mmCIF file with all atom_site columns, C-alpha atoms in Angstrom:
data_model
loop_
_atom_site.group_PDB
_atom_site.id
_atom_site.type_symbol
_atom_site.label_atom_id
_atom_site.label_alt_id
_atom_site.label_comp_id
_atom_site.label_asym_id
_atom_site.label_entity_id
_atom_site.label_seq_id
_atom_site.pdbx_PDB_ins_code
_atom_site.Cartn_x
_atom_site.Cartn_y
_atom_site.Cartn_z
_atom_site.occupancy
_atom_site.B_iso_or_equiv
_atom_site.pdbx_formal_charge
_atom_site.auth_seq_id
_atom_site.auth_comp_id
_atom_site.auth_asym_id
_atom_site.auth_atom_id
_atom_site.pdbx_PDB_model_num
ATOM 1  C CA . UNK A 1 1  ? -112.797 34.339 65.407 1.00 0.00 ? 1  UNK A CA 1
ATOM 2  C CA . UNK A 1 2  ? -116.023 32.599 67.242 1.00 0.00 ? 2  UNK A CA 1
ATOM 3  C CA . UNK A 1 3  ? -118.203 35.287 66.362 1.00 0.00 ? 3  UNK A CA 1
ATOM 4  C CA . UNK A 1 4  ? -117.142 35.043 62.958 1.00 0.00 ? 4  UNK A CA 1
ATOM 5  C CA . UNK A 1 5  ? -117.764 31.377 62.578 1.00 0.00 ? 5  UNK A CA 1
ATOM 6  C CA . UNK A 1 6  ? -120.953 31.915 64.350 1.00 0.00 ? 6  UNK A CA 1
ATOM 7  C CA . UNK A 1 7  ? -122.402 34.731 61.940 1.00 0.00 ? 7  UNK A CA 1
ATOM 8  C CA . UNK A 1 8  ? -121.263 32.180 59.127 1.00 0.00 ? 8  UNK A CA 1
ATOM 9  C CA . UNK A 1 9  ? -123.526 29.640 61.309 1.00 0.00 ? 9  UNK A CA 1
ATOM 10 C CA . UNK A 1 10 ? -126.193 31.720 61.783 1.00 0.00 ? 10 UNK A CA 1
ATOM 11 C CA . UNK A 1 11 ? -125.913 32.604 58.211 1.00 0.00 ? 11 UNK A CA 1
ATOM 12 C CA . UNK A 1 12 ? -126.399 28.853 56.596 1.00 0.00 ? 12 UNK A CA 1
ATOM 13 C CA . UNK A 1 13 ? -129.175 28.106 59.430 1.00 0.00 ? 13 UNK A CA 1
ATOM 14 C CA . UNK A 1 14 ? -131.003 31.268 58.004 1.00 0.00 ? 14 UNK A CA 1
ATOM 15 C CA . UNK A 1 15 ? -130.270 30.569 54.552 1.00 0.00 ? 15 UNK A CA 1
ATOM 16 C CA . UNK A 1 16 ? -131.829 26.483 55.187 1.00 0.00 ? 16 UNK A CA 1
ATOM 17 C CA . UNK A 1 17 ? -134.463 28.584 57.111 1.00 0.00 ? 17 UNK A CA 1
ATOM 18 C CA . UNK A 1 18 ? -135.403 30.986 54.465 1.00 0.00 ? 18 UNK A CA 1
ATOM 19 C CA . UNK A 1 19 ? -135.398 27.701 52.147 1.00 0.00 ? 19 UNK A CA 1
ATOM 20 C CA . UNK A 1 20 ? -138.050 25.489 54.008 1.00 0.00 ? 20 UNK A CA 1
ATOM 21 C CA . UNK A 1 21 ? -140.179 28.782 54.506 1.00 0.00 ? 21 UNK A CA 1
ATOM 22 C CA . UNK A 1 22 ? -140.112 29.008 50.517 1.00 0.00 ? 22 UNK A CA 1
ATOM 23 C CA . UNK A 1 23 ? -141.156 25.762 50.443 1.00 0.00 ? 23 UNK A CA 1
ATOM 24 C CA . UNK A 1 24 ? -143.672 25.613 52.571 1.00 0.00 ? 24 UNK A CA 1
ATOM 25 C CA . UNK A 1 25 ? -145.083 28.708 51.298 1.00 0.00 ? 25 UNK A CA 1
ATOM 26 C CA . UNK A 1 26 ? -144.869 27.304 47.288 1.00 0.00 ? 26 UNK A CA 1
ATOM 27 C CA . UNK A 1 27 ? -146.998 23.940 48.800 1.00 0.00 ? 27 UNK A CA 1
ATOM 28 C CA . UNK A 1 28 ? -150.058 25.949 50.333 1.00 0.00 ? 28 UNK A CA 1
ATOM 29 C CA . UNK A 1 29 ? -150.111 28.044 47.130 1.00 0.00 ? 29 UNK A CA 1
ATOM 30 C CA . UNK A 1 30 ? -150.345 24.730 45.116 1.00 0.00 ? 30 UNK A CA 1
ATOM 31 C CA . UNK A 1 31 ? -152.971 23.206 47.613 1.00 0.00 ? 31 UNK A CA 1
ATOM 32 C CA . UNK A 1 32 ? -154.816 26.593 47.698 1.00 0.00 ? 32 UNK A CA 1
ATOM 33 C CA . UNK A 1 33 ? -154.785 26.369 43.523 1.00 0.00 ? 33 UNK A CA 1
ATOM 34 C CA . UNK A 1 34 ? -155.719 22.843 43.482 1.00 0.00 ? 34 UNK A CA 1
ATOM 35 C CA . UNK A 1 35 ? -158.355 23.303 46.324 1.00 0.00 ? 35 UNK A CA 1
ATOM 36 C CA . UNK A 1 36 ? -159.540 26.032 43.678 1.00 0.00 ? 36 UNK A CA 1
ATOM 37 C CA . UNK A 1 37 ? -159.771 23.883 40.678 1.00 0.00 ? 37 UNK A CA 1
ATOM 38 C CA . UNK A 1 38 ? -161.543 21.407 42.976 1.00 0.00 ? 38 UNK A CA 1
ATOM 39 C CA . UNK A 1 39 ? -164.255 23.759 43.540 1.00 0.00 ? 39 UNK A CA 1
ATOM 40 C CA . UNK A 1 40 ? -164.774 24.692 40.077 1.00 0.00 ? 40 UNK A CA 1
ATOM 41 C CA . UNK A 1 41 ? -165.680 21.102 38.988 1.00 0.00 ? 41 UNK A CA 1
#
């Protein structure tokens, strides 16, 4: 029963995980972009 509840555990925190790693990826696309559009004016 523990490892069970702690591969559900390990599940969410990968799940929150994979998340914020989204995240952080969509951001640095959007500053990259903007940075971009920056240069162009």
């Amino acid at each position: 029963m523990y490892q069970i509840n702690g591969l559900i555990l390990d599940n969410n925190f990968n799940q929150k995980l994979l998340i914020f790693s989204l995240n952080v990826t969509k951001n640095l696309t959007s500053l990259r972009f903007i940075s971009i559009l920056i240069g162009f004016i």
